[in-house]
Short mmCIF file of C-alpha atoms and ligand atoms in Angstrom, two decimals:
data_model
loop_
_atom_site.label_atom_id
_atom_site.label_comp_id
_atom_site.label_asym_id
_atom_site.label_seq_id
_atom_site.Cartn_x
_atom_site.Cartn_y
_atom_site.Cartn_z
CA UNK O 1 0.00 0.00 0.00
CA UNK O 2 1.20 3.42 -0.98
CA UNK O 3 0.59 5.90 1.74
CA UNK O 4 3.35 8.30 0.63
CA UNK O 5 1.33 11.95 0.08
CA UNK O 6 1.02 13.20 -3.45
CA UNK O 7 2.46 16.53 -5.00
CA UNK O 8 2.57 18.81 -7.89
CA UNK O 9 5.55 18.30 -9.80
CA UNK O 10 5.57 21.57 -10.62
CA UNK O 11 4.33 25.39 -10.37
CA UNK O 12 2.53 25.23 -14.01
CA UNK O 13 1.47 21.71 -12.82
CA UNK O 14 -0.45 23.72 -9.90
CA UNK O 15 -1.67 26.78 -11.66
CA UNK O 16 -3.54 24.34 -14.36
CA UNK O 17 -4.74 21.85 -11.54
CA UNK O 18 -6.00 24.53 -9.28
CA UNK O 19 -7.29 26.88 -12.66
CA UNK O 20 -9.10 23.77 -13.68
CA UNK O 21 -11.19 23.48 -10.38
CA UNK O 22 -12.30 26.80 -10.36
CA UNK O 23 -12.72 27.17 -14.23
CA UNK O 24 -15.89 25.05 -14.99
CA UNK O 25 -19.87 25.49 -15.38
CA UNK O 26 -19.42 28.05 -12.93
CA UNK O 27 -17.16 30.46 -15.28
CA UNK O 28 -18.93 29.15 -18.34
CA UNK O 29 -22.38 28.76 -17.64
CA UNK O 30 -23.01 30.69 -14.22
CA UNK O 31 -21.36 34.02 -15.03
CA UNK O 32 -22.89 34.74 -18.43
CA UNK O 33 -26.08 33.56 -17.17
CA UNK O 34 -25.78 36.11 -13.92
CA UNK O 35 -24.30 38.48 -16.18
CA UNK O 36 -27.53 38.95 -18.16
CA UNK O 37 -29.00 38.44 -15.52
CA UNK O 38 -28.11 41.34 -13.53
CA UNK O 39 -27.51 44.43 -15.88
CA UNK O 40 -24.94 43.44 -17.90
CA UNK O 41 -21.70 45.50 -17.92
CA UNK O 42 -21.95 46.71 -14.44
CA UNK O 43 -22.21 43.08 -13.00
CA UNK O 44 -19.00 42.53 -14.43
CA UNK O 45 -17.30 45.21 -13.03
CA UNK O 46 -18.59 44.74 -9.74
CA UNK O 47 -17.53 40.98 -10.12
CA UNK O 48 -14.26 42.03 -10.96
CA UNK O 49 -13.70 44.12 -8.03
CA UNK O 50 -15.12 40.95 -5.37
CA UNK O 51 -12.85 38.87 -6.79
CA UNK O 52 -10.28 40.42 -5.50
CA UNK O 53 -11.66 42.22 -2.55
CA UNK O 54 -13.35 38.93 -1.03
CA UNK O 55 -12.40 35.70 -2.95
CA UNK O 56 -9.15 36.42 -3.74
CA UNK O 57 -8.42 36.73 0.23
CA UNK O 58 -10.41 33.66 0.48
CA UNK O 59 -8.87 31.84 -1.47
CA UNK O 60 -5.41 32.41 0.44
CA UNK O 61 -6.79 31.33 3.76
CA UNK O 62 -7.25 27.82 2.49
CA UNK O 63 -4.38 27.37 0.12
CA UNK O 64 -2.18 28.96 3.64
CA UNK O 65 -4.08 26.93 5.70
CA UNK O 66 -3.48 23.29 3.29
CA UNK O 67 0.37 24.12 2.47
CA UNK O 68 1.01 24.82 6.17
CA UNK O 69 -0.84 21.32 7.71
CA UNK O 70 -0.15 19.24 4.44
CA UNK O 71 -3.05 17.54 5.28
CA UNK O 72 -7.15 17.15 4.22
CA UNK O 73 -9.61 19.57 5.36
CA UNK O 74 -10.78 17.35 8.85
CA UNK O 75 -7.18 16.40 9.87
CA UNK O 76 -5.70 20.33 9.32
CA UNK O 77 -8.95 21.23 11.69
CA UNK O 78 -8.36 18.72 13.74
CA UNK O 79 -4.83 19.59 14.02
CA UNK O 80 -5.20 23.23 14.30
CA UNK O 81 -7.13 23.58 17.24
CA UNK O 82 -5.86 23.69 20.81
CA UNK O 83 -8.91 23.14 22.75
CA UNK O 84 -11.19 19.91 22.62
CA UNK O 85 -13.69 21.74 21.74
CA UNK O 86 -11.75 23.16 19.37
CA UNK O 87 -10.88 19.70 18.01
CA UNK O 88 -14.78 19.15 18.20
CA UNK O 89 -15.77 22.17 16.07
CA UNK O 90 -12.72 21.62 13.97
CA UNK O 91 -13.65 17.85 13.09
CA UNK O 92 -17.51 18.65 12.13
CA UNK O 93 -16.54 21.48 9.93
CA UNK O 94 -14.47 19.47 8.29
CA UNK O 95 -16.65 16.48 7.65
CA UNK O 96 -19.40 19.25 6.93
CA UNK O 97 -17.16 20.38 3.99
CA UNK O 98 -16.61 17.03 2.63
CA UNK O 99 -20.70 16.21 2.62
CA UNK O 100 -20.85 19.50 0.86
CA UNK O 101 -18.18 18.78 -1.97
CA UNK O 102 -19.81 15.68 -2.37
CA UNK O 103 -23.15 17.14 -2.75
CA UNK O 104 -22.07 20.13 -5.12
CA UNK O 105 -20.51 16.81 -6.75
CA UNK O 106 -23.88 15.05 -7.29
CA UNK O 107 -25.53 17.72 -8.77
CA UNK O 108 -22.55 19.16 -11.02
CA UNK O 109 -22.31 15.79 -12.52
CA UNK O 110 -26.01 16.04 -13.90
CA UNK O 111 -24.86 19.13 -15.31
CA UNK O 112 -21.72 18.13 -16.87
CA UNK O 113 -23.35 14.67 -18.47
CA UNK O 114 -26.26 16.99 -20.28
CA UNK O 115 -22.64 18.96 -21.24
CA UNK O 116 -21.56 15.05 -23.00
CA UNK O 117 -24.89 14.01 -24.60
CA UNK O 118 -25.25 17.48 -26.42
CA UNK O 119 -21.39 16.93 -27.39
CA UNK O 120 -22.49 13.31 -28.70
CA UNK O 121 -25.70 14.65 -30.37
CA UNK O 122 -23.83 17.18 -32.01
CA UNK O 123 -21.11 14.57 -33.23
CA UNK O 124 -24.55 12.19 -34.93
CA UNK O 125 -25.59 15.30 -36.48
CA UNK O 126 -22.38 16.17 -38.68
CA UNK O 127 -23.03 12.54 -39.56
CA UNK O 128 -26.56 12.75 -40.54
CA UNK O 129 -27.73 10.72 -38.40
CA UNK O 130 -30.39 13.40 -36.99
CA UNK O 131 -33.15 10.94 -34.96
CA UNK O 132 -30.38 9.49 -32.82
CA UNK O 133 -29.08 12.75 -32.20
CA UNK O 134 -32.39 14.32 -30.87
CA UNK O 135 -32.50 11.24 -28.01
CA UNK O 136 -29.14 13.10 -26.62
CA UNK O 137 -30.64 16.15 -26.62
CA UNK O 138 -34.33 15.34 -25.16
CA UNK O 139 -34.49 15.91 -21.53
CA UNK O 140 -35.25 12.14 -20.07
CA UNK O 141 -34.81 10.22 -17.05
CA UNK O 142 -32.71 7.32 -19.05
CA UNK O 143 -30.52 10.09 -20.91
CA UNK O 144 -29.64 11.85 -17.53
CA UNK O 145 -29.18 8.47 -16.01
CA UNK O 146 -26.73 7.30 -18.49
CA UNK O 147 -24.77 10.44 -18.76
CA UNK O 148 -24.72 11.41 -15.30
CA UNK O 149 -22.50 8.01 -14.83
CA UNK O 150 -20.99 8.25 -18.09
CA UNK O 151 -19.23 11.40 -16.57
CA UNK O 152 -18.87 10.63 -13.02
CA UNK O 153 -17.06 7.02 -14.47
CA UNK O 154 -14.31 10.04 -16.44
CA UNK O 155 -13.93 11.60 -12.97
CA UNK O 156 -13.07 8.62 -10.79
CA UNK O 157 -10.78 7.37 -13.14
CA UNK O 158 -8.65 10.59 -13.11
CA UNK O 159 -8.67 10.58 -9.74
CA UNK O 160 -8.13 7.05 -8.71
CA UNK O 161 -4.43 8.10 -10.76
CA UNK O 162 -3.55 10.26 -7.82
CA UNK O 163 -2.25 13.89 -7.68
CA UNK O 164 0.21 13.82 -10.16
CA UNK O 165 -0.77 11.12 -12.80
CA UNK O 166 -4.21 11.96 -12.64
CA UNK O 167 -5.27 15.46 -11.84
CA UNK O 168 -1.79 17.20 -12.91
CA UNK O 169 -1.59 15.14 -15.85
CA UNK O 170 -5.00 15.55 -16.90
CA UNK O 171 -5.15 19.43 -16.01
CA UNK O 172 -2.12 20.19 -18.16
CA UNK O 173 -3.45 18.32 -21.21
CA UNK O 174 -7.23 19.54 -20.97
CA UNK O 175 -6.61 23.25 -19.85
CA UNK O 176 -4.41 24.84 -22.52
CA UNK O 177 -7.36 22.88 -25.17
CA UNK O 178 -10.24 24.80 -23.42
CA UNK O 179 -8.65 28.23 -24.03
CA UNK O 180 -7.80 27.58 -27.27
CA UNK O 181 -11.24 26.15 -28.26
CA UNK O 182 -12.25 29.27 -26.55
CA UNK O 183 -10.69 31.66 -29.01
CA UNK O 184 -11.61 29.84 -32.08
CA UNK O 185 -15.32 30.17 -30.63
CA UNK O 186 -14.91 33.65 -30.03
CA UNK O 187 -13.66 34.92 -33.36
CA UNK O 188 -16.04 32.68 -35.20
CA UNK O 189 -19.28 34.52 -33.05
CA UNK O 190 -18.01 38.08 -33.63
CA UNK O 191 -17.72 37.97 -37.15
CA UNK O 192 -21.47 37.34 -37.15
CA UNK O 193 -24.28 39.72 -37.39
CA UNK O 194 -25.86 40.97 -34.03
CA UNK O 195 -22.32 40.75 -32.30
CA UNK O 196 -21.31 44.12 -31.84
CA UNK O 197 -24.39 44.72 -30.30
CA UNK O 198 -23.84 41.98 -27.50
CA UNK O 199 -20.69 43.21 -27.17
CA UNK O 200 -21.97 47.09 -26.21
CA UNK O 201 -24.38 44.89 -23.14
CA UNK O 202 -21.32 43.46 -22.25
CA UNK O 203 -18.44 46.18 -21.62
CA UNK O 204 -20.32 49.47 -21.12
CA UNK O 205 -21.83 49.55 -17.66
CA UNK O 206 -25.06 51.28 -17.26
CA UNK O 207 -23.77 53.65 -13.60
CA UNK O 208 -27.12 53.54 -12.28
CA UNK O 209 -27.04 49.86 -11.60
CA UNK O 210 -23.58 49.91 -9.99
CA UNK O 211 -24.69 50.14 -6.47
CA UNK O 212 -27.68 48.09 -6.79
CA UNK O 213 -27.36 45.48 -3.64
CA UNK O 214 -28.95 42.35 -4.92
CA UNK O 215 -25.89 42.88 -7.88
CA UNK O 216 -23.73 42.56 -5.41
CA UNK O 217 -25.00 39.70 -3.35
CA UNK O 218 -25.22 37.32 -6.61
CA UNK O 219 -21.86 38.67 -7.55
CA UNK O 220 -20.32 37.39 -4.45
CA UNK O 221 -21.91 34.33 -4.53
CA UNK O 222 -20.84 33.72 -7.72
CA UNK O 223 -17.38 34.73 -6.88
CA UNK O 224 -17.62 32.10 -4.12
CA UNK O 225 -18.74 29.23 -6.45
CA UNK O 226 -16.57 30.41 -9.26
CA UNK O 227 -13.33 30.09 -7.16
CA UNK O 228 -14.34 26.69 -5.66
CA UNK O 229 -14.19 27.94 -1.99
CA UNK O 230 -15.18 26.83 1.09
CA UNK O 231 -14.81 22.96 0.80
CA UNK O 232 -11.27 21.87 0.93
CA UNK O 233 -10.67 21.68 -2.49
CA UNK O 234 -8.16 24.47 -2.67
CA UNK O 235 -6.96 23.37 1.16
CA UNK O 236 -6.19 20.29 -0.49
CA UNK O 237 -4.80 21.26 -3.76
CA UNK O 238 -2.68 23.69 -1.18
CA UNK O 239 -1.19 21.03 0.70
CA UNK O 240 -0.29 19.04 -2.59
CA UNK O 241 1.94 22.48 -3.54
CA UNK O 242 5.25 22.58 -2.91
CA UNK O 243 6.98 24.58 0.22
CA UNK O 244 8.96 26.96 -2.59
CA UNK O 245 5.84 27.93 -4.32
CA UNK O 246 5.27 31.85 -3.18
CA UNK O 247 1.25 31.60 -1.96
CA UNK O 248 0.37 34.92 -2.74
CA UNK O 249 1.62 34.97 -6.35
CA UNK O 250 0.03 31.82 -7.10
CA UNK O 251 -3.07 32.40 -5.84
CA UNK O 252 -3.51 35.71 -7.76
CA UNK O 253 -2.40 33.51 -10.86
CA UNK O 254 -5.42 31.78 -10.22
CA UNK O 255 -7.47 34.59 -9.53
CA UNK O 256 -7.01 36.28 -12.35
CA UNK O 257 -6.87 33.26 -15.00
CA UNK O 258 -10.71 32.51 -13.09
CA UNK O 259 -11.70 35.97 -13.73
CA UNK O 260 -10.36 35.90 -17.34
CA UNK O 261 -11.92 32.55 -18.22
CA UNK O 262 -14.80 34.22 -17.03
CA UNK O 263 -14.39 37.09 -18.79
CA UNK O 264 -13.49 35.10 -22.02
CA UNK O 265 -17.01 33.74 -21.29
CA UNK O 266 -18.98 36.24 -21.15
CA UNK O 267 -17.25 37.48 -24.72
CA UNK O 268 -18.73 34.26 -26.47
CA UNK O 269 -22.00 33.86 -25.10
CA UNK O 270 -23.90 37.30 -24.58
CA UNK O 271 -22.75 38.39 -28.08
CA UNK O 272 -24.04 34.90 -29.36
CA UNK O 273 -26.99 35.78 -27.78
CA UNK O 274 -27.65 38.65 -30.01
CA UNK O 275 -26.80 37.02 -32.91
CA UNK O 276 -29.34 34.51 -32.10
CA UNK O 277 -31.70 37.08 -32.23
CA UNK O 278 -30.48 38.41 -35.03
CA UNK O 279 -31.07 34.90 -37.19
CA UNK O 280 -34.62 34.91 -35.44
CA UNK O 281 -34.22 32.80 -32.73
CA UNK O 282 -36.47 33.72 -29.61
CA UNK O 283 -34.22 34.70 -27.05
CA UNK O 284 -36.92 36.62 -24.49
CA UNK O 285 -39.36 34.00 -23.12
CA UNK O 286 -43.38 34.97 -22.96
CA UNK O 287 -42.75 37.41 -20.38
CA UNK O 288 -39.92 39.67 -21.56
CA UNK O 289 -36.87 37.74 -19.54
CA UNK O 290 -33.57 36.77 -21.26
CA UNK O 291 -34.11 32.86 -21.26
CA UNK O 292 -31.82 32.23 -18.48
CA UNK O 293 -29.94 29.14 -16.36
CA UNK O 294 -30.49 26.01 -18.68
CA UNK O 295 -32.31 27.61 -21.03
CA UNK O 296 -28.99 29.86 -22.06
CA UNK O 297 -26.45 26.98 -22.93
CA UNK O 298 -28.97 24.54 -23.78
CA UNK O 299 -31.46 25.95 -26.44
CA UNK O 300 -30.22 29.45 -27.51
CA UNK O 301 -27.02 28.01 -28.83
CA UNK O 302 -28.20 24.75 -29.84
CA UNK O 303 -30.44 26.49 -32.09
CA UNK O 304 -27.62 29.51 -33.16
CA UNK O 305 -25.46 26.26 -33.90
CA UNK O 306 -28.18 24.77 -35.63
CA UNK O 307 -29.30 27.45 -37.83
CA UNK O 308 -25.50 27.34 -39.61
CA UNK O 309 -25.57 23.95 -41.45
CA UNK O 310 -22.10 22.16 -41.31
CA UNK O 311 -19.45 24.73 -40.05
CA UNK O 312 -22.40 24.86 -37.05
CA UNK O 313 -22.56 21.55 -36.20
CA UNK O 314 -18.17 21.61 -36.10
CA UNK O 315 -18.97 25.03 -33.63
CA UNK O 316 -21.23 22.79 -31.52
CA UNK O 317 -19.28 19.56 -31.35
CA UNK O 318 -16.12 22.98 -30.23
CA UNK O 319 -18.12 24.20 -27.67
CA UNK O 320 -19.81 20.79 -25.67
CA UNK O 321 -16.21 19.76 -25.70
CA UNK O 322 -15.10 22.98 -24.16
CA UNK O 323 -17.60 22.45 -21.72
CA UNK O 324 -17.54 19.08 -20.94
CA UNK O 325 -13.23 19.56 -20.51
CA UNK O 326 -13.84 22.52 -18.13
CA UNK O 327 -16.51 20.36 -15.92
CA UNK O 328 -14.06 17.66 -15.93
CA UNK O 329 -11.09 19.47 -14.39
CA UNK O 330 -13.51 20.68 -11.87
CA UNK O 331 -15.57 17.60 -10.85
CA UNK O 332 -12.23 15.86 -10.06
CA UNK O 333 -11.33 18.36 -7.37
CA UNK O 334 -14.17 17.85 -5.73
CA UNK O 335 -14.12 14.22 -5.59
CA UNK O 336 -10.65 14.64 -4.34
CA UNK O 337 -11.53 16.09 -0.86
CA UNK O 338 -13.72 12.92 0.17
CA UNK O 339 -10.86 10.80 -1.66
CA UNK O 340 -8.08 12.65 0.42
CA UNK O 341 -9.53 12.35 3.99
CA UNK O 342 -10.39 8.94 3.21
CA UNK O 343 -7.46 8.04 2.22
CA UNK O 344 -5.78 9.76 4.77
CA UNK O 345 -7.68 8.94 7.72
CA UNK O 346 -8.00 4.98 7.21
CA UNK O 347 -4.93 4.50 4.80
CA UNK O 348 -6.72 2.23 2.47
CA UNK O 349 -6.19 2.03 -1.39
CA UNK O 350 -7.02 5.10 -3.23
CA UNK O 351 -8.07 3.14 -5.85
CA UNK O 352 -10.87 1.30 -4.14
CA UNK O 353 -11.88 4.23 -1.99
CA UNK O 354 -12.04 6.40 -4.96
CA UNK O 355 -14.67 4.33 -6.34
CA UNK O 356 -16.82 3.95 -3.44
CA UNK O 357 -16.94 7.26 -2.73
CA UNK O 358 -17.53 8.35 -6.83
CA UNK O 359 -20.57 5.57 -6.53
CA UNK O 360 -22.24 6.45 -3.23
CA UNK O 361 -21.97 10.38 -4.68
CA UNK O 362 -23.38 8.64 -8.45
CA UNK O 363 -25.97 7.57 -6.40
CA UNK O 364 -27.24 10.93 -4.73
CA UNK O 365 -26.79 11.91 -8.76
CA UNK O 366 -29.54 9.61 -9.82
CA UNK O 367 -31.74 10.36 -6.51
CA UNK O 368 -31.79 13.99 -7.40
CA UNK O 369 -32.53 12.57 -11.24
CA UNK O 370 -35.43 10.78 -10.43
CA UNK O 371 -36.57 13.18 -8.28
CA UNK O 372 -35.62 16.12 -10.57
CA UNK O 373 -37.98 19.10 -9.49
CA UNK O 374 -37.66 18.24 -5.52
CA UNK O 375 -34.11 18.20 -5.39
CA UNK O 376 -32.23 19.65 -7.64
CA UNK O 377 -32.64 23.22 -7.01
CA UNK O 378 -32.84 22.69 -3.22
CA UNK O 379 -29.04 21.06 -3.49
CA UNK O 380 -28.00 23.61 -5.14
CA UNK O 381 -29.17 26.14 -2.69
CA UNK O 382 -28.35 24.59 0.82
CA UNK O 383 -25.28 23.52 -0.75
CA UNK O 384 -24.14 27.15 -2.76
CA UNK O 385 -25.54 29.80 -1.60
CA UNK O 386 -25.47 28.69 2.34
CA UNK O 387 -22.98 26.42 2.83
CA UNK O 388 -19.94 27.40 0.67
CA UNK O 389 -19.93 31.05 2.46
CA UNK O 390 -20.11 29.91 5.68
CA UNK O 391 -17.42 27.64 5.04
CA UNK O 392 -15.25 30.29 3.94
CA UNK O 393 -15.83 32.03 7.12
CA UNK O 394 -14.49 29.02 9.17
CA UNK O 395 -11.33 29.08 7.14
CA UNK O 396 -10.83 32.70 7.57
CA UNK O 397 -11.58 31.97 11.43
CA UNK O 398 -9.07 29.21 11.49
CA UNK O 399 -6.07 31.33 9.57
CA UNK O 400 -7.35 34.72 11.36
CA UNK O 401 -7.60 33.62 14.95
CA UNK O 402 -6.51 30.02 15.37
CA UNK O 403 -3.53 29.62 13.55
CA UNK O 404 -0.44 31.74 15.70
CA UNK O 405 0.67 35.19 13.51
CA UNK O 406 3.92 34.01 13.65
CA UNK O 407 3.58 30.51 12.27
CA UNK O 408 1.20 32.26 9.35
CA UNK O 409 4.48 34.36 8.52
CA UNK O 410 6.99 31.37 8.51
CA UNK O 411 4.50 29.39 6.56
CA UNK O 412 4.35 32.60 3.64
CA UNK O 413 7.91 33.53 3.90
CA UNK O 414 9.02 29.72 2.63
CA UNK O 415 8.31 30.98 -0.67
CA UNK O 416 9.25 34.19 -0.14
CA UNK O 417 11.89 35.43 2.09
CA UNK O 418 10.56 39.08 1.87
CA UNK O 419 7.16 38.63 2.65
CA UNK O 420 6.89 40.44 5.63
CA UNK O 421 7.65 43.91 3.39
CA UNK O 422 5.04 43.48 1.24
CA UNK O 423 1.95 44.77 0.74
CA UNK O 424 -0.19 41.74 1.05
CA UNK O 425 1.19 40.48 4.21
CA UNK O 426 0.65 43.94 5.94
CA UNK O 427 -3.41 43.71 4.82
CA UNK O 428 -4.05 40.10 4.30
CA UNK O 429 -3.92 39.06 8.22
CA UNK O 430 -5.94 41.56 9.43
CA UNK O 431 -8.33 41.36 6.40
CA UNK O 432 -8.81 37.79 7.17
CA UNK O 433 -9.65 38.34 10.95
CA UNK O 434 -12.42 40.66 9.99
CA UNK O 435 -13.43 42.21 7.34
CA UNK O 436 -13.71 39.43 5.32
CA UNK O 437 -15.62 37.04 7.71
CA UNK O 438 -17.71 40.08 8.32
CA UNK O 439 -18.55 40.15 4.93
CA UNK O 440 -19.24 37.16 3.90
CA UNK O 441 -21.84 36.74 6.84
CA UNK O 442 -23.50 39.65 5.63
CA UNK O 443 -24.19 37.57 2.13
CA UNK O 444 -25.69 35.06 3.83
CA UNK O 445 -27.66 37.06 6.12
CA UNK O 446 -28.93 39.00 2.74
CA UNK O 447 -29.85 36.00 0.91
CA UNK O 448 -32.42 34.63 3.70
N1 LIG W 501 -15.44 26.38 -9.51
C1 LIG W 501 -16.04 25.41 -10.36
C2 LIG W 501 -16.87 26.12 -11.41
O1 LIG W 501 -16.83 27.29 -11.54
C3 LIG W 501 -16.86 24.41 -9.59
C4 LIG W 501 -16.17 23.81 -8.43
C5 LIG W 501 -15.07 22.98 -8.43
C6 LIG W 501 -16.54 23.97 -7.10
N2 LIG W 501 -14.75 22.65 -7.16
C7 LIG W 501 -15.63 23.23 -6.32
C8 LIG W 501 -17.54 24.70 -6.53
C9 LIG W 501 -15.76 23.22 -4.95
C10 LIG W 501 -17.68 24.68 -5.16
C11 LIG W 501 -16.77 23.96 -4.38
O2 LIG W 501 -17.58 25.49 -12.13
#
């Protein structure tokens, strides 16, 4: 049995790894959609400035807090404290934040298999063969069934490889193909008619909506999501990072390549949407709102792709891939923090424990399938918008007040002797302690 702990072989290694988790349905899907959503230009800008105001700090907590302990989420709680209670609290947050990768896990992977069949369909319909394609593209219990495990089958094999076989491997081989099929999308949407028009929604914020508060409470939330916070899954790809690395760099690498993905996003869909419009596609429902959530990825381009013969059905088989590689790179860092503690905690194979965790979660999947209008929605809720946040705060609480100043500044100044001089280490600590955690309650207290 191999117990010895897993690391990035390198800093690019990292960057993709930990740029793949938070790049996925979130970046893709989610910010476009809340983009629309909320006003457009100024929801970007006000996204822009969270990201570094809130999750950026965020984020450092837990990568600090998994390169200092080298361990999973429970045991670095565990470890951390120096009370029983401590130990207590410590232990149930942790296990709290595995339930709740798992969870965002179950759900994500019905996402990411409707992501494969429309890639599949789209593949039968450069081929002609158009009935077989419209099964992949029908909502139905045995299509969701099939390609819910279908992709949660991709994500336990990756991980059952380990950290740098499987998710480094994978990460550097899968990323640098998503931004490329990214820019090929992106030039082939602007050149078409209605694009410019997107584009104006897009980059020139309207002032008036700049301050508006519930822009900023989806904003942060999606921030949140968007970075993968809260869980353990940037504790743990933290502790798999080498002691060299320099933490703050590194997490504002993969800040802003988030943000930029994002960004990059936002620049293919919302100008697509307008030249869906433009080619007569309805792009309002009944009652004057931008079809939205599902409806965005998963009829209005569908039917943009659709309306361009060949060269569209090439764009379409493109863009399902691009998805279906982004929700890849992210479902296998969240199946890593149950993996990790398991491992970790009863030092059995990775292998096997890989797989029974990936089936019990394939199991919620097809739960929430069967019972699609219960459950989905309410996972996604207790699981996003309350749980993530309030994780955060415990890692704040844990680098702000329970881990000693001084062991925070030996911990940073490994990868970077001069540290202490810099800006970030003057801000971040105190930042951490308060405002932050202040903030982030006061999302969750807004969204009750
Ligand atoms: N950040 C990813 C996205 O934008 C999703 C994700 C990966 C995630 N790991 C996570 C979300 C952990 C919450 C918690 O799609």
């Amino acid at each position: 049995m191999n117990t010895k702990r897993g690391q990035f072989s390198s800093r690019f290694g990292f960057i993709l790894a930990a740029t793949g988790s938070a790049v996925g349905l979130g970046n893709i899907w989610g910010f476009p959609t809340q983009t629309t959503e909320n006003g457009g230009a100024a929801f970007v800008f006000v996204y822009a400035i969270l990201a570094f105001l809130l999750a950026y700090p965020a984020l450092m907590a837990e990568l600090t807090l998994g390169r200092y302990s080298g361990q999973n989420i429970v045991t670095t709680f565990q470890d951390l404290a120096r009370t029983r209670i401590g130990r207590i609290f410590g232990g149930a947050a942790g296990y709290y934040g595995v339930l709740v990768a798992c969870l965002i896990l179950s759900f994500y992977t019905i996402v990411a298999g409707w992501m494969l069949a429309y890639f599949c369909s789209s593949f039968l319909t450069l081929f002609g063969m158009n009935e077989a394609a419209a099964w992949f593209v029908e909502d139905g219990i045995l299509r969701n069934l099939v390609f819910s495990s279908l992709f949660a089958i991709l994500t336990m094999t990756i991980i059952a490889r380990g950290v740098e076989n499987g998710i480094e491997k994978w990460s550097i081989r899968l990323m640098p193909s998503l931004i490329l099929l990214f820019v090929v999308l992106i030039i082939y949407v602007l050149t078409q008619d209605g694009a410019i028009e997107g584009l104006k929604q897009y980059l020139l914020p309207n002032p008036k909506q700049l301050g508006n508060p519930d822009l900023i409470i989806s904003a942060m939330g999606q921030a949140f999501f968007s970075l993968s916070l809260g869980v353990g899954t940037m504790l743990i790809y933290g502790s798999y990072l080498s002691k060299r690395e320099d933490l703050p760099s590194v997490g504002a690498a993969v800040t802003l390549v988030d943000l930029g993905v994002a960004f990059l996003a936002g620049l293919l869909i919302i100008p697509a949407i307008f030249v869906a419009q433009n080619s007569g596609i309805q792009v309002y429902s009944d009652s004057g709102e931008l079809v939205a959530g599902p409806g965005l990825i998963l009829q209005v381009l569908p039917a943009l792709f659709a309306s361009t013969g060949v060269l569209g059905a090439v764009v379409s088989i493109l863009f399902f891939a691009l998805m279906s590689i982004a929700s890849l790179t992210s479902s296998i860092s969240m199946l890593e923090v149950a993996v990790s503690v398991t491992v970790e905690k009863t030092q059995r194979s990775r292998l096997k424990l890989t797989f029974i965790i990936g089936a019990l979660i394939l199991g919620v999947s097809w739960l929430i399938v069967l019972n699609f209008e219960r459950l989905f929605g309410f996972v996604i809720n207790l699981t996003t918008v309350y749980s993530q946040p309030l994780l955060g705060v415990v890692m704040c609480i844990f680098v702000g007040w329970v881990m000693y100043r001084h062991k925070l500044l030996q911990e940073l100044k490994l990868g970077n002797e001069e540290v202490e001089k810099t800006m970030f280490w003057k801000v971040w600590p105190v930042y951490v302690r308060f405002i932050c955690p202040a903030l982030i309650l006061l999302v969750v207290y807004n969204s009750f």
